[in-house]
Coordinates of C-alpha atoms and ligand atoms in Angstrom, one line a residue:
X1 CA 0.0 0.0 0.0
X2 CA 1.4 3.4 -0.8
X3 CA 1.9 5.8 2.0
X4 CA -1.1 7.8 3.0
X5 CA -2.2 10.8 5.1
X6 CA -4.1 9.5 8.2
X7 CA -6.6 11.9 9.7
X8 CA -8.6 10.9 12.7
X9 CA -11.9 9.4 11.9
X10 CA -14.4 9.0 14.7
X11 CA -17.7 7.3 15.4
X12 CA -19.0 9.6 18.1
X13 CA -16.2 9.8 20.6
X14 CA -14.5 6.6 19.6
X15 CA -11.7 6.7 17.0
X16 CA -12.1 4.1 14.3
X17 CA -8.6 4.4 12.8
X18 CA -5.1 4.8 14.3
X19 CA -1.9 6.7 13.4
X20 CA 1.1 4.5 13.2
X21 CA 3.6 7.3 13.8
X22 CA 1.6 8.7 16.7
X23 CA 1.5 5.2 18.2
X24 CA 5.2 4.9 17.7
X25 CA 5.8 8.1 19.6
X26 CA 3.7 6.9 22.5
X27 CA 5.7 3.8 22.8
X28 CA 8.9 5.7 22.4
X29 CA 7.9 8.1 25.2
X30 CA 7.1 5.2 27.6
X31 CA 10.4 3.5 26.9
X32 CA 12.1 6.8 27.6
X33 CA 10.3 7.2 30.8
X34 CA 11.7 3.8 32.0
X35 CA 15.1 4.3 30.6
X36 CA 15.4 7.8 32.1
X37 CA 14.0 6.6 35.5
X38 CA 16.0 8.0 38.4
X39 CA 14.4 5.3 40.5
X40 CA 17.3 3.8 42.5
X41 CA 15.8 0.3 42.5
X42 CA 15.8 0.2 38.7
X43 CA 17.7 -2.0 37.8
X44 CA 17.6 -4.1 41.0
X45 CA 20.6 -5.6 42.6
X46 CA 21.0 -9.2 41.2
X47 CA 20.8 -11.9 43.9
X48 CA 19.1 -9.6 46.4
X49 CA 15.9 -8.9 44.5
X50 CA 13.5 -10.7 42.3
X51 CA 14.5 -10.0 38.7
X52 CA 12.0 -11.0 36.0
X53 CA 14.0 -12.5 33.1
X54 CA 11.2 -14.2 31.1
X55 CA 7.8 -12.5 31.1
X56 CA 4.4 -13.3 29.6
X57 CA 2.0 -10.4 29.3
X58 CA -1.5 -11.3 28.4
X59 CA -3.3 -8.1 27.1
X60 CA 0.1 -6.5 26.1
X61 CA -0.7 -4.1 23.3
X62 CA -2.3 -1.1 25.0
X63 CA -3.0 0.4 28.5
X64 CA -1.6 -1.2 31.6
X65 CA -0.4 -4.4 29.8
X66 CA 1.7 -2.4 27.3
X67 CA 3.2 -0.3 30.1
X68 CA 4.0 -3.5 32.1
X69 CA 5.7 -5.1 29.1
X70 CA 7.8 -1.9 28.4
X71 CA 8.8 -1.8 32.1
X72 CA 9.8 -5.5 32.1
X73 CA 11.7 -5.2 28.9
X74 CA 13.5 -1.8 29.3
X75 CA 13.6 -1.7 33.1
X76 CA 14.9 -5.3 33.7
X77 CA 16.1 -6.5 30.2
X78 CA 13.4 -9.2 30.3
X79 CA 12.5 -11.4 27.4
X80 CA 8.8 -10.8 26.8
X81 CA 6.0 -12.6 25.0
X82 CA 3.0 -10.3 24.4
X83 CA -0.5 -11.7 23.8
X84 CA -3.2 -9.4 22.4
X85 CA -6.1 -9.2 20.0
X86 CA -5.6 -6.5 17.4
X87 CA -6.7 -5.9 13.8
X88 CA -3.9 -5.7 11.3
X89 CA -4.0 -3.2 8.5
X90 CA -5.9 -4.0 5.2
X91 CA -6.5 -2.2 2.0
X92 CA -9.2 0.0 3.3
X93 CA -8.4 0.4 7.0
X94 CA -5.5 1.3 9.2
X95 CA -4.6 -1.3 11.9
X96 CA -5.7 -0.8 15.4
X97 CA -3.6 1.3 17.8
X98 CA -2.5 -1.8 19.8
X99 CA -1.2 -3.3 16.5
X100 CA 0.9 -0.2 15.7
X101 CA 2.1 -0.1 19.4
X102 CA 3.4 -3.6 19.0
X103 CA 5.1 -2.8 15.6
X104 CA 6.9 0.1 17.5
X105 CA 7.6 -2.1 20.5
X106 CA 9.2 -4.7 18.2
X107 CA 11.2 -2.1 16.4
X108 CA 12.7 -0.7 19.6
X109 CA 13.3 -4.1 21.1
X110 CA 15.3 -5.1 18.0
X111 CA 17.2 -1.9 18.2
X112 CA 18.1 -2.5 21.9
X113 CA 18.8 -6.2 21.5
X114 CA 15.8 -7.3 23.6
X115 CA 14.0 -10.6 22.8
X116 CA 10.3 -9.9 22.0
X117 CA 7.7 -12.4 20.7
X118 CA 4.1 -11.5 19.8
X119 CA 1.0 -13.5 19.6
X120 CA -2.1 -11.8 18.0
X121 CA -5.1 -14.0 18.8
X122 CA -8.0 -14.6 21.2
X123 CA -6.4 -15.2 24.5
X124 CA -9.6 -16.8 25.8
X125 CA -9.3 -19.7 23.3
X126 CA -7.5 -23.0 23.7
X127 CA -5.8 -22.5 20.4
X128 CA -4.1 -19.2 21.5
X129 CA -3.0 -20.9 24.7
X130 CA -1.6 -23.9 22.9
X131 CA 0.4 -21.6 20.6
X132 CA 1.6 -19.6 23.5
X133 CA 2.8 -22.7 25.3
X134 CA 4.7 -23.9 22.3
X135 CA 6.4 -20.5 21.9
X136 CA 7.2 -20.2 25.6
X137 CA 8.7 -23.8 25.6
X138 CA 10.9 -22.9 22.7
X139 CA 12.0 -19.4 23.6
X140 CA 11.1 -18.3 27.0
X141 CA 10.8 -21.1 29.5
X142 CA 10.8 -21.0 32.5
X143 CA 8.6 -17.9 32.9
X144 CA 9.2 -16.0 36.2
X145 CA 6.5 -13.4 35.6
X146 CA 3.0 -13.6 34.1
X147 CA 1.0 -10.3 33.9
X148 CA -2.7 -10.7 33.2
X149 CA -4.1 -7.4 31.8
X150 CA -7.1 -8.3 29.6
X151 CA -9.9 -6.0 29.1
X152 CA -12.6 -7.2 26.8
X153 CA -16.3 -6.7 26.2
X154 CA -16.9 -10.5 25.4
X155 CA -15.4 -13.9 25.8
X156 CA -16.2 -17.2 24.1
X157 CA -15.9 -20.0 26.7
X158 CA -13.6 -22.5 25.2
X159 CA -15.3 -25.4 26.9
X160 CA -19.0 -24.6 26.0
X161 CA -18.6 -22.3 23.0
X162 CA -21.0 -19.9 24.7
X163 CA -20.3 -16.2 24.0
X164 CA -20.5 -14.1 27.2
X165 CA -21.0 -10.4 26.9
X166 CA -20.2 -8.1 29.8
X167 CA -22.7 -5.5 31.0
X168 CA -21.6 -2.5 32.9
X169 CA -24.6 -2.1 35.3
X170 CA -25.5 -1.6 38.9
X171 CA -26.8 -4.6 40.9
X172 CA -30.0 -4.8 42.9
X173 CA -31.4 -1.3 42.1
X174 CA -31.3 1.3 39.3
X175 CA -28.6 3.9 39.4
X176 CA -28.6 7.4 38.1
X177 CA -25.9 10.0 38.2
X178 CA -24.4 12.6 36.0
X179 CA -21.9 11.7 33.4
X180 CA -20.4 13.1 30.2
X181 CA -22.2 11.9 27.2
X182 CA -19.1 11.5 25.1
X183 CA -20.6 11.8 21.6
X184 CA -22.3 15.2 22.3
X185 CA -19.8 16.3 25.1
X186 CA -22.8 17.2 27.3
X187 CA -23.2 16.7 31.0
X188 CA -26.3 14.6 31.3
X189 CA -28.1 12.4 33.8
X190 CA -27.7 8.8 33.1
X191 CA -30.1 6.2 34.4
X192 CA -29.1 2.6 34.4
X193 CA -31.3 -0.3 35.2
X194 CA -30.1 -3.0 37.5
X195 CA -28.4 -6.0 35.9
X196 CA -30.1 -9.3 35.5
X197 CA -28.7 -12.4 37.1
X198 CA -27.5 -13.5 33.6
X199 CA -25.8 -10.2 33.0
X200 CA -23.9 -10.5 36.3
X201 CA -22.8 -14.0 35.5
X202 CA -21.8 -13.0 32.0
X203 CA -19.7 -10.2 33.2
X204 CA -18.0 -12.4 35.7
X205 CA -17.4 -14.9 32.9
X206 CA -15.7 -12.2 30.8
X207 CA -13.8 -10.1 33.3
X208 CA -13.5 -12.5 36.3
X209 CA -10.6 -14.9 37.0
X210 CA -11.6 -18.0 35.2
X211 CA -9.4 -17.4 32.1
X212 CA -6.4 -16.2 34.3
X213 CA -6.7 -19.5 36.1
X214 CA -6.8 -21.5 32.9
X215 CA -3.6 -19.7 31.7
X216 CA -1.8 -20.5 35.0
X217 CA -3.1 -24.1 35.1
X218 CA -1.7 -24.7 31.6
X219 CA 1.6 -23.1 32.3
X220 CA 2.0 -25.1 35.6
X221 CA 1.0 -28.4 34.2
X222 CA 3.3 -28.0 31.2
X223 CA 6.2 -27.2 33.5
X224 CA 6.8 -23.7 32.0
X225 CA 7.0 -21.8 35.3
X226 CA 10.2 -21.0 37.2
X227 CA 10.7 -21.6 40.9
X228 CA 9.4 -18.5 42.7
X229 CA 7.3 -17.4 39.6
X230 CA 4.9 -14.6 40.2
X231 CA 1.7 -13.7 38.4
X232 CA -0.2 -10.4 38.7
X233 CA -3.7 -9.3 37.6
X234 CA -5.0 -5.8 37.7
X235 CA -8.0 -4.5 39.5
X236 CA -9.8 -1.3 40.4
X237 CA -11.7 -0.1 43.4
X238 CA -12.3 3.6 43.1
X239 CA -14.2 6.0 45.4
X240 CA -17.6 5.5 46.9
X241 CA -19.0 8.0 44.2
X242 CA -18.5 5.3 41.6
X243 CA -19.3 2.3 43.7
X244 CA -22.9 1.7 42.5
X245 CA -21.6 1.3 38.9
X246 CA -18.1 -0.1 39.6
X247 CA -17.3 -1.8 42.9
X248 CA -20.9 -2.8 43.8
X249 CA -21.9 -3.3 40.1
X250 CA -21.3 -6.1 37.7
X251 CA -17.7 -5.3 37.0
X252 CA -17.1 -5.2 40.8
X253 CA -18.4 -8.8 41.0
X254 CA -16.0 -9.8 38.3
X255 CA -13.1 -8.2 40.2
X256 CA -14.2 -10.0 43.4
X257 CA -13.9 -13.2 41.4
X258 CA -10.4 -12.1 40.3
X259 CA -9.4 -11.6 43.9
X260 CA -10.7 -15.1 44.7
X261 CA -8.8 -16.5 41.8
X262 CA -5.6 -15.0 43.1
X263 CA -6.1 -16.9 46.3
X264 CA -6.7 -20.2 44.3
X265 CA -3.7 -19.7 42.1
X266 CA -1.6 -18.8 45.1
X267 CA -2.6 -22.1 46.7
X268 CA -1.7 -23.9 43.4
X269 CA 1.7 -22.3 43.0
X270 CA 2.9 -22.0 46.6
X271 CA 3.6 -25.7 47.4
X272 CA 5.0 -26.6 44.0
X273 CA 7.1 -23.6 43.1
X274 CA 6.9 -21.2 46.1
X275 CA 5.2 -18.9 43.6
X276 CA 3.1 -15.9 44.1
X277 CA -0.3 -14.7 42.7
X278 CA -1.1 -11.0 43.3
X279 CA -3.7 -8.4 42.6
X280 CA -2.6 -4.9 41.9
X281 CA -5.2 -2.2 42.4
X282 CA -4.2 0.4 39.8
X283 CA -5.2 4.0 39.5
X284 CA -8.0 5.1 37.1
X285 CA -6.4 6.2 33.8
X286 CA -7.7 7.0 30.4
X287 CA -7.7 3.8 28.3
X288 CA -10.1 2.3 25.7
X289 CA -11.5 0.1 28.4
X290 CA -12.1 2.7 31.1
X291 CA -13.7 5.3 28.8
X292 CA -16.5 2.8 28.1
X293 CA -17.7 2.6 31.8
X294 CA -20.6 5.0 32.5
X295 CA -19.8 7.9 34.9
X296 CA -16.0 7.2 34.6
X297 CA -15.3 9.9 32.0
X298 CA -16.7 12.6 34.3
X299 CA -14.9 11.1 37.2
X300 CA -11.6 10.9 35.2
X301 CA -12.0 14.5 34.0
X302 CA -12.3 15.7 37.6
X303 CA -9.6 13.4 38.9
X304 CA -7.1 14.6 36.2
X305 CA -7.8 18.1 37.2
X306 CA -7.3 17.6 40.9
X307 CA -4.3 15.2 40.7
X308 CA -2.5 17.4 38.2
X309 CA -3.0 20.4 40.3
X310 CA -1.5 18.6 43.3
X311 CA 1.4 17.1 41.3
X312 CA 0.1 13.6 41.9
X313 CA -1.0 12.5 38.5
X314 CA 0.6 9.3 37.1
X315 CA 0.3 7.7 33.7
X316 CA 0.2 3.9 33.2
X317 CA 4.0 3.7 32.6
X318 CA 4.6 5.6 35.9
X319 CA 2.2 3.3 37.7
X320 CA 3.9 0.2 36.3
X321 CA 7.4 1.5 37.1
X322 CA 6.2 1.8 40.7
X323 CA 4.6 -1.7 40.6
X324 CA 7.9 -3.3 39.6
X325 CA 10.3 -1.2 41.7
X326 CA 8.3 -1.0 44.9
X327 CA 6.5 -4.3 44.9
X328 CA 7.4 -7.0 42.3
X329 CA 11.1 -6.9 42.6
X330 CA 11.4 -6.3 46.3
X331 CA 12.5 -9.4 48.1
X332 CA 10.2 -9.2 51.0
X333 CA 6.6 -10.3 51.7
X334 CA 4.2 -8.2 49.9
X335 CA 2.6 -7.2 53.2
X336 CA 5.7 -5.4 54.4
X337 CA 6.0 -3.7 51.0
X338 CA 2.7 -2.0 51.6
X339 CA -0.2 -4.3 50.6
X340 CA -3.6 -3.8 52.0
X341 CA -5.4 -6.1 54.5
X342 CA -6.5 -8.3 51.7
X343 CA -2.9 -8.7 50.4
X344 CA -3.5 -6.5 47.4
X345 CA -1.0 -4.0 46.1
X346 CA -2.4 -0.6 46.1
X347 CA -1.1 1.7 43.3
X348 CA -4.3 3.7 43.7
X349 CA -3.0 5.3 46.9
X350 CA -2.6 8.8 45.5
X351 CA -6.0 8.7 43.8
X352 CA -7.7 7.5 47.0
X353 CA -6.1 10.2 49.2
X354 CA -8.7 11.9 51.3
X355 CA -7.9 15.4 50.1
X356 CA -8.1 14.3 46.4
X357 CA -11.4 12.5 46.8
X358 CA -12.9 15.4 48.9
X359 CA -12.1 17.8 46.1
X360 CA -13.5 15.6 43.4
X361 CA -16.7 15.0 45.3
X362 CA -17.1 18.8 45.9
X363 CA -16.7 19.6 42.3
X364 CA -18.9 16.7 41.1
X365 CA -22.4 18.3 41.6
X366 CA -21.2 21.7 40.2
X367 CA -20.3 20.4 36.7
X368 CA -22.6 21.4 33.9
X369 CA -22.2 21.3 30.1
X370 CA -21.4 25.0 30.2
X371 CA -18.6 24.9 32.7
X372 CA -17.3 21.4 31.7
X373 CA -14.0 22.7 30.3
X374 CA -13.4 25.2 33.1
X375 CA -14.2 23.0 36.0
X376 CA -12.9 19.7 34.9
X377 CA -9.9 18.5 32.7
X378 CA -12.3 17.1 30.1
X379 CA -10.0 18.7 27.4
X380 CA -7.1 16.7 28.7
X381 CA -9.3 13.5 29.0
X382 CA -10.3 14.0 25.3
X383 CA -6.7 14.6 24.2
X384 CA -5.4 11.6 26.2
X385 CA -8.2 9.4 24.7
X386 CA -7.2 10.6 21.1
X387 CA -3.5 10.0 22.0
X388 CA -4.4 6.3 22.6
X389 CA -5.1 6.0 18.9
X390 CA -1.9 8.0 17.9
X391 CA -3.7 11.3 17.3
X392 CA -2.9 14.8 18.7
X393 CA 0.5 13.3 19.8
X394 CA 3.1 16.0 20.2
X395 CA 5.8 16.1 17.4
X396 CA 3.8 14.2 14.8
X397 CA 3.1 15.9 11.4
X398 CA -0.4 14.8 10.6
X399 CA -0.2 16.3 7.1
X400 CA 2.7 14.0 6.2
X401 CA 2.0 10.6 4.6
X402 CA 2.8 7.6 6.6
X403 CA 3.1 3.9 5.8
X404 CA 0.1 2.1 7.3
X405 CA 0.8 -1.4 6.0
X406 CA 3.5 -2.3 8.5
X407 CA 4.1 -5.5 10.6
X408 CA 6.6 -6.8 13.2
Ligands
LIG1 P1 -6.9 -1.8 27.4 O1 -8.2 -1.7 26.7 O2 -6.0 -0.6 27.2 O3 -6.1 -3.1 27.1 C1 -6.7 -4.3 26.9 C2 -5.7 -5.3 26.4 O4 -6.5 -6.6 26.3 C3 -5.3 -5.0 24.9 O5 -3.9 -5.4 24.8 C4 -6.2 -5.9 24.0 O6 -5.6 -6.3 22.8 C5 -6.2 -7.2 25.0 N1 -7.4 -8.0 24.6 C6 -8.7 -7.8 24.7 N2 -9.4 -8.8 24.3 C7 -8.5 -9.8 24.1 C8 -8.6 -11.1 23.7 N3 -9.8 -11.8 23.5 N4 -7.5 -11.9 23.5 C9 -6.3 -11.3 23.6 N5 -6.1 -10.0 24.0 C10 -7.3 -9.3 24.2 O7 -7.3 -2.0 29.0 P2 -6.7 -1.5 30.3 O8 -7.5 -0.3 30.8 O9 -5.2 -1.4 30.3 O10 -7.1 -2.6 31.3 C11 -6.3 -3.8 31.7 C12 -6.6 -4.3 33.1 O11 -6.3 -3.2 34.0 C13 -8.1 -4.6 33.2 O12 -8.2 -5.7 34.1 C14 -8.7 -3.4 33.9 O13 -9.8 -3.7 34.7 C15 -7.4 -3.0 34.8 N6 -7.5 -1.6 35.3 C16 -7.8 -0.6 34.4 C17 -7.8 0.7 35.0 C18 -8.1 1.9 34.1 O14 -8.4 3.0 34.6 N7 -7.9 1.8 32.8 C19 -7.6 0.9 36.4 C20 -7.4 -0.1 37.2 C21 -7.3 -1.4 36.6

């Protein structure tokens, strides 16, 4: 395909195309953030700390998974396998952002002599797991770190063939609150009916821990995990303001299931490998997954404003640098490294600070369509969202033609 000029195309708020050069810059910036880290514990002292050498990241092409993979590779020289589900380019369409992110990841990994393998497929399927196992056995075994960072609207159960679709709804009673209607950029009242039992079960089937467990079962039974191997999945809790739709809603049920799965995997790994299974509760950030949750865009627009003003804001790469440096590679029980009473790593500590949440809650009822840009950081939210697709990225000439038909 000849080079072409790529302008952002949107359906409502969502971008339906992606800019390869913008995506490359995003990846480059994240690598630079890790390489330029002044963090004393990066890189860790060999022998005294847990150093991940061989890392599998499931959900590795965008958001927290991509940031985890970059941290492992450029922070610790780890060999990585990334699993993700992204659309390649074709004659009429650009690829998805996660695809171009991976092209860039691969390019920089080759430049820096880092081993990187990629698997583009449905991580929920047996076939993808089989392919991953073969690849790991050949190039990456034994794994010492497995990051589970999938966010998906649906999952086909590999045993039954049933397609489960998640529903982001409250449980038990209807919920209404203000939100930003992203397509019209208006502040509106949203009313959500409570989820049915089936919707709750479906959401747990998609975003709960069953698939994580299947991955870990397969890796353990095939002997592909190192002694002391660690696995981490990501969760979110958030403030009371969002609990009816998040923590106490369908997605919260799925995250509870993920918590329980961590315990089950821990029991499975501990006796055989002295391995660990952890939950990291991350900060709310702008990703394709989070923008889809009702109420979250308004919450994030306010949170960005408050946290930026206080100098507390962190991007996914900064969160992941902290996860690795302060928790994963520290050779002490997770409790003494600062886990909560349920043994979860809390990277949301700054977001959950009392003063931050007090200010967000005070601004919340004041926001209207008219003062949206003044009172909140919606402009930054929108920019960060477009950045995810490689648009409005600093330093990119959007009038210059780019090659869209690229691969790793
Ligand atoms: P994201 O949308 O940026 O990334 C999702 C990843 O999953 C992508 O790499 C995508 O390709 C991959 N994926 C989706 N379906 C797949 C499939 N069937 N097979 C293989 N790969 C598939 O999402 P994110 O926001 O980074 O979320 C990752 C995790 O972090 C989720 O568990 C989420 O709940 C959690 N989390 C997110 C936030 C937030 O604010 N974004 C906060 C805390 C925790």
